[in-house]
Amino acid sequence: MSNMNIKVKKVLKLACLEAGKIILKNYGKKKNVKSKGNNDWVTNQDIIIEKKIIQIIKRTFPDSSFIGEETGFSNASSNITWVIDPIDGTNNYIHDYPFFCTSIGVLINNKIQYGAIYDSLRDEFFYASKKRGSYLNGKRIYVSNIKNLSDSLLCTGFITSKKSYAKNNISNFRKLVFKARSIRRDGSAALDLAYVACGRLDGFWELGLNSWDTSAGVLLVEEAGGKVINSVGRRFDILKNKSLISGNKHIVKKLLSEIKADEI
Ligand code: IPD
Ligand code: CA
Ligand code: CA
């Protein structure tokens, strides 16, 4: 492993573990919840964790740029951008529903090169590095090999803060619910993508996602041998696209012919 790879992995692991400590310390306790807009919520922990992650990254990579869900965009001189979702699945976290994670993607010249997703409750650290594969707790992972929708376990999400995305996706759900073996709606897009990468899910799709939900997970799926495309069948662009279809290549092809979205 090159020096850069070793450094990035170390920083990602440390940032995720520190985030996990704050998450677990407050899990099961009453949260201070504030509204960010229409059915869009944030806890104190989201903000504290994001600041902590940025602090950890800056110790090793002081010139970094950031795209953070809670602290926004910040531009620096270097070509490295860290895309941070401190808690993906905040609603689950607020309700003590055990499905959420921390997600950090690393872009170099705007291209995804590294990604980490950490499920602190299960102590599962998902890590991918471009052209070097995807791993779960150090063990190589791969997408599933299920070929037919009728055998597949799928997952999706509904963005209720933006009603048009959710409405469109209800039509997609209606079409797919009787074609798949079953469909989950787990409430953490990043962890859903990690589950596709390790073959627990055969496919995941959602409309209206942001770069902090997708950056690490997209790389995890691709490096695990899967595909991630937008609603017109092109390779998913983390910085531009909103509609995401992921899975093994067979399932992605079948999902593409079913899923419709207003926005790519
Ligand atoms: C949300 C989760 C959810 C998805 C929403 C996201 P947040 O992220 O990933 O599964 O349906 O679109 O906004 O707000 O919990 O970080
Ligand atoms: Ca998110
Ligand atoms: Ca979040």
Short mmCIF file of C-alpha atoms and ligand atoms in Angstrom, two decimals:
data_model
loop_
_atom_site.label_atom_id
_atom_site.label_comp_id
_atom_site.label_asym_id
_atom_site.label_seq_id
_atom_site.Cartn_x
_atom_site.Cartn_y
_atom_site.Cartn_z
CA MET A 1 0.00 0.00 0.00
CA SER A 2 1.31 3.46 -0.89
CA ASN A 3 1.95 6.04 1.78
CA MET A 4 -1.16 8.03 0.76
CA ASN A 5 -3.39 4.92 1.00
CA ILE A 6 -2.09 4.07 4.45
CA LYS A 7 -2.56 7.64 5.68
CA VAL A 8 -6.12 8.00 4.31
CA LYS A 9 -7.21 4.63 5.68
CA LYS A 10 -5.82 5.42 9.12
CA VAL A 11 -7.60 8.78 9.21
CA LEU A 12 -10.90 7.28 7.98
CA LYS A 13 -10.76 4.51 10.58
CA LEU A 14 -9.95 6.88 13.43
CA ALA A 15 -12.65 9.38 12.37
CA CYS A 16 -15.26 6.61 12.15
CA LEU A 17 -14.30 5.09 15.51
CA GLU A 18 -14.47 8.48 17.24
CA ALA A 19 -17.84 9.15 15.59
CA GLY A 20 -19.02 5.74 16.77
CA LYS A 21 -18.04 6.50 20.38
CA ILE A 22 -20.25 9.63 20.40
CA ILE A 23 -23.10 7.75 18.68
CA LEU A 24 -23.04 4.87 21.16
CA LYS A 25 -22.69 7.12 24.21
CA ASN A 26 -25.97 8.79 23.31
CA TYR A 27 -27.84 5.81 21.85
CA GLY A 28 -31.02 5.06 23.80
CA LYS A 29 -31.00 8.50 25.41
CA LYS A 30 -33.34 11.39 24.69
CA LYS A 31 -31.94 13.59 21.91
CA ASN A 32 -32.01 17.32 21.44
CA VAL A 33 -33.71 17.41 18.00
CA LYS A 34 -34.00 20.47 15.76
CA SER A 35 -35.79 20.92 12.45
CA LYS A 36 -33.71 21.77 9.34
CA GLY A 37 -36.79 22.15 7.11
CA ASN A 38 -39.76 20.13 6.01
CA ASN A 39 -39.54 16.79 7.87
CA ASP A 40 -35.73 17.10 8.01
CA TRP A 41 -34.16 16.64 11.45
CA VAL A 42 -30.81 17.07 13.12
CA THR A 43 -29.55 16.13 16.59
CA ASN A 44 -26.73 17.73 18.59
CA GLN A 45 -24.73 14.56 17.93
CA ASP A 46 -24.86 15.05 14.13
CA ILE A 47 -23.19 18.44 14.50
CA ILE A 48 -20.68 17.45 17.20
CA ILE A 49 -19.61 14.37 15.22
CA GLU A 50 -19.15 16.23 11.95
CA LYS A 51 -16.94 18.84 13.65
CA LYS A 52 -14.92 16.08 15.33
CA ILE A 53 -14.41 14.25 12.03
CA ILE A 54 -13.19 17.44 10.33
CA GLN A 55 -10.81 18.12 13.23
CA ILE A 56 -9.34 14.60 12.95
CA ILE A 57 -8.92 14.87 9.16
CA LYS A 58 -7.26 18.30 9.39
CA ARG A 59 -4.58 16.98 11.75
CA THR A 60 -3.18 14.86 8.86
CA PHE A 61 -4.56 16.69 5.81
CA PRO A 62 -4.73 20.38 6.83
CA ASP A 63 -5.41 21.68 3.29
CA SER A 64 -8.53 19.58 2.70
CA SER A 65 -11.86 20.75 1.26
CA PHE A 66 -15.07 19.48 2.83
CA ILE A 67 -18.64 18.74 1.83
CA GLY A 68 -20.42 18.13 5.10
CA GLU A 69 -24.13 17.56 5.54
CA GLU A 70 -24.24 19.71 8.67
CA THR A 71 -21.41 22.24 8.17
CA GLY A 72 -21.68 22.75 4.40
CA PHE A 73 -18.97 23.31 1.80
CA SER A 74 -15.49 24.61 2.46
CA ASN A 75 -12.87 25.02 -0.21
CA ALA A 76 -9.13 24.77 0.32
CA SER A 77 -6.09 24.82 -1.96
CA SER A 78 -5.51 21.06 -2.19
CA ASN A 79 -7.31 18.65 -4.55
CA ILE A 80 -8.66 16.41 -1.76
CA THR A 81 -12.31 16.69 -0.68
CA TRP A 82 -13.87 14.76 2.20
CA VAL A 83 -17.61 14.15 1.88
CA ILE A 84 -19.11 13.59 5.32
CA ASP A 85 -22.40 12.30 6.63
CA PRO A 86 -21.85 12.15 10.41
CA ILE A 87 -25.02 10.11 11.04
CA ASP A 88 -26.79 8.63 8.04
CA GLY A 89 -30.14 7.49 9.35
CA THR A 90 -30.72 10.33 11.82
CA ASN A 91 -34.43 9.50 12.09
CA ASN A 92 -33.57 5.93 13.07
CA TYR A 93 -31.06 7.24 15.61
CA ILE A 94 -33.65 9.58 17.13
CA HIS A 95 -36.07 6.65 17.50
CA ASP A 96 -33.45 4.18 18.77
CA TYR A 97 -34.10 2.05 15.68
CA PRO A 98 -30.76 0.25 15.25
CA PHE A 99 -29.86 1.12 11.67
CA PHE A 100 -27.57 4.09 11.05
CA CYS A 101 -23.92 4.74 10.26
CA THR A 102 -21.20 7.29 9.64
CA SER A 103 -20.16 7.72 6.03
CA ILE A 104 -17.03 9.44 4.67
CA GLY A 105 -16.02 9.52 1.00
CA VAL A 106 -12.73 10.93 -0.25
CA LEU A 107 -12.58 12.64 -3.64
CA ILE A 108 -9.33 13.49 -5.35
CA ASN A 109 -9.81 15.97 -8.22
CA ASN A 110 -13.56 15.38 -7.76
CA LYS A 111 -13.29 11.62 -8.35
CA ILE A 112 -14.09 9.16 -5.57
CA GLN A 113 -10.95 7.30 -4.43
CA TYR A 114 -11.69 6.06 -0.90
CA GLY A 115 -14.82 5.41 1.15
CA ALA A 116 -15.62 4.30 4.68
CA ILE A 117 -18.95 3.44 6.25
CA TYR A 118 -19.06 2.53 9.92
CA ASP A 119 -21.94 0.86 11.74
CA SER A 120 -20.92 1.47 15.33
CA LEU A 121 -23.70 -0.68 16.85
CA ARG A 122 -22.44 -3.80 15.09
CA ASP A 123 -18.81 -2.67 14.93
CA GLU A 124 -18.79 -3.16 11.16
CA PHE A 125 -16.23 -1.06 9.29
CA PHE A 126 -16.75 -1.06 5.51
CA TYR A 127 -13.82 0.30 3.53
CA ALA A 128 -13.09 0.66 -0.18
CA SER A 129 -10.20 2.08 -2.12
CA LYS A 130 -10.28 2.65 -5.89
CA LYS A 131 -8.96 -0.39 -7.83
CA ARG A 132 -8.12 -2.15 -4.55
CA GLY A 133 -11.47 -3.67 -3.63
CA SER A 134 -14.02 -3.41 -0.81
CA TYR A 135 -13.63 -4.81 2.67
CA LEU A 136 -15.72 -5.46 5.78
CA ASN A 137 -13.60 -5.53 8.93
CA GLY A 138 -10.56 -6.33 6.78
CA LYS A 139 -12.17 -9.15 4.79
CA ARG A 140 -12.77 -8.75 1.04
CA ILE A 141 -16.48 -8.45 0.13
CA TYR A 142 -18.43 -8.94 -3.10
CA VAL A 143 -21.93 -8.20 -4.36
CA SER A 144 -24.39 -11.10 -4.64
CA ASN A 145 -24.90 -13.21 -7.71
CA ILE A 146 -28.72 -13.33 -7.68
CA LYS A 147 -29.97 -13.08 -11.25
CA ASN A 148 -33.74 -12.67 -11.02
CA LEU A 149 -35.87 -10.08 -9.28
CA SER A 150 -38.09 -12.89 -8.01
CA ASP A 151 -35.13 -14.18 -5.93
CA SER A 152 -33.89 -10.77 -4.85
CA LEU A 153 -33.96 -8.89 -1.57
CA LEU A 154 -34.16 -5.21 -2.50
CA CYS A 155 -34.12 -2.00 -0.52
CA THR A 156 -35.23 1.56 -1.21
CA GLY A 157 -35.90 4.86 0.56
CA PHE A 158 -38.43 7.68 0.45
CA ILE A 159 -37.24 11.23 0.94
CA THR A 160 -40.23 12.73 2.70
CA SER A 161 -38.51 16.13 3.10
CA LYS A 162 -38.91 16.49 -0.69
CA LYS A 163 -42.36 15.16 -1.50
CA SER A 164 -41.97 14.83 -5.30
CA TYR A 165 -39.14 12.29 -4.94
CA ALA A 166 -41.15 10.24 -2.46
CA LYS A 167 -44.29 10.38 -4.63
CA ASN A 168 -42.39 9.20 -7.72
CA ASN A 169 -40.80 6.43 -5.76
CA ILE A 170 -44.14 5.13 -4.54
CA SER A 171 -44.97 4.25 -8.18
CA ASN A 172 -41.62 2.44 -8.50
CA PHE A 173 -42.22 0.61 -5.24
CA ARG A 174 -45.72 -0.40 -6.33
CA LYS A 175 -44.29 -1.96 -9.52
CA LEU A 176 -41.46 -3.77 -7.80
CA VAL A 177 -43.04 -5.01 -4.61
CA PHE A 178 -44.61 -8.06 -6.24
CA LYS A 179 -41.67 -8.70 -8.58
CA ALA A 180 -38.97 -8.94 -5.88
CA ARG A 181 -38.83 -11.60 -3.17
CA SER A 182 -39.07 -8.72 -0.70
CA ILE A 183 -38.26 -5.04 -0.33
CA ARG A 184 -36.80 -3.32 2.74
CA ARG A 185 -36.92 0.37 3.62
CA ASP A 186 -34.16 0.63 6.21
CA GLY A 187 -33.65 4.40 6.46
CA SER A 188 -29.90 4.77 5.91
CA ALA A 189 -28.91 5.04 2.26
CA ALA A 190 -25.18 4.74 3.02
CA LEU A 191 -25.60 1.56 5.05
CA ASP A 192 -27.98 0.20 2.41
CA LEU A 193 -25.20 0.64 -0.17
CA ALA A 194 -22.72 -1.09 2.15
CA TYR A 195 -25.19 -3.99 2.43
CA VAL A 196 -25.35 -4.21 -1.37
CA ALA A 197 -21.54 -4.28 -1.46
CA CYS A 198 -21.38 -7.29 0.87
CA GLY A 199 -24.27 -9.15 -0.79
CA ARG A 200 -26.82 -8.88 2.02
CA LEU A 201 -29.00 -6.91 -0.39
CA ASP A 202 -29.15 -7.67 -4.11
CA GLY A 203 -30.18 -4.15 -5.09
CA PHE A 204 -30.91 -0.71 -3.66
CA TRP A 205 -32.42 2.34 -5.33
CA GLU A 206 -33.51 5.78 -4.18
CA LEU A 207 -34.41 9.15 -5.72
CA GLY A 208 -33.21 12.51 -4.40
CA LEU A 209 -29.99 11.55 -2.62
CA ASN A 210 -27.08 13.87 -1.84
CA SER A 211 -23.33 13.34 -2.24
CA TRP A 212 -22.86 12.73 1.51
CA ASP A 213 -25.39 9.86 1.38
CA THR A 214 -23.78 8.19 -1.63
CA SER A 215 -20.03 8.93 -1.99
CA ALA A 216 -18.55 6.12 0.13
CA GLY A 217 -21.29 3.62 -0.68
CA VAL A 218 -21.00 4.03 -4.44
CA LEU A 219 -17.30 3.16 -4.33
CA LEU A 220 -17.98 0.23 -1.98
CA VAL A 221 -20.50 -1.27 -4.42
CA GLU A 222 -18.31 -0.71 -7.49
CA GLU A 223 -15.20 -2.12 -5.85
CA ALA A 224 -17.22 -5.14 -4.71
CA GLY A 225 -17.98 -5.91 -8.36
CA GLY A 226 -21.40 -4.22 -8.50
CA LYS A 227 -22.84 -1.39 -10.57
CA VAL A 228 -24.24 2.00 -9.64
CA ILE A 229 -26.15 3.93 -12.31
CA ASN A 230 -28.53 6.88 -12.53
CA SER A 231 -32.13 6.69 -13.77
CA VAL A 232 -31.07 6.95 -17.43
CA GLY A 233 -28.61 4.09 -17.15
CA ARG A 234 -25.35 6.06 -17.03
CA ARG A 235 -22.66 5.61 -14.38
CA PHE A 236 -23.83 7.41 -11.22
CA ASP A 237 -22.12 10.80 -10.76
CA ILE A 238 -21.75 11.44 -7.02
CA LEU A 239 -21.61 15.24 -7.37
CA LYS A 240 -24.38 15.63 -9.96
CA ASN A 241 -26.90 12.79 -9.81
CA LYS A 242 -29.86 12.36 -7.49
CA SER A 243 -31.39 9.08 -8.66
CA LEU A 244 -29.40 5.99 -7.83
CA ILE A 245 -29.81 2.34 -8.83
CA SER A 246 -27.30 -0.12 -7.41
CA GLY A 247 -26.75 -3.84 -7.13
CA ASN A 248 -25.13 -6.70 -8.94
CA LYS A 249 -25.11 -6.27 -12.73
CA HIS A 250 -28.13 -8.57 -13.35
CA ILE A 251 -30.39 -6.86 -10.83
CA VAL A 252 -29.32 -3.34 -11.87
CA LYS A 253 -30.30 -4.09 -15.47
CA LYS A 254 -33.71 -5.31 -14.35
CA LEU A 255 -34.26 -2.39 -11.99
CA LEU A 256 -33.40 0.13 -14.71
CA SER A 257 -36.27 -1.07 -16.85
CA GLU A 258 -38.73 -0.57 -13.95
CA ILE A 259 -37.58 2.62 -12.21
CA LYS A 260 -38.71 6.07 -13.37
CA ALA A 261 -37.50 9.40 -11.98
CA ASP A 262 -38.17 13.06 -12.83
CA GLU A 263 -34.61 14.07 -12.09
CA ILE A 264 -31.44 12.20 -13.09
C1 IPD B 1 -31.21 10.06 5.00
C2 IPD B 1 -31.10 8.56 4.96
C3 IPD B 1 -32.39 7.96 4.44
C4 IPD B 1 -32.72 8.49 3.08
C5 IPD B 1 -32.75 10.00 3.09
C6 IPD B 1 -31.44 10.57 3.63
P1 IPD B 1 -29.95 11.38 6.95
O1 IPD B 1 -30.04 10.66 5.49
O2 IPD B 1 -30.04 8.14 4.15
O3 IPD B 1 -32.28 6.57 4.30
O4 IPD B 1 -33.98 8.01 2.70
O5 IPD B 1 -32.88 10.39 1.79
O6 IPD B 1 -31.53 11.96 3.64
O7 IPD B 1 -30.77 12.62 6.88
O8 IPD B 1 -30.41 10.43 7.94
O9 IPD B 1 -28.48 11.68 7.01
CA CA B 2 -27.74 11.02 4.89
CA CA B 3 -27.03 12.72 8.18
#
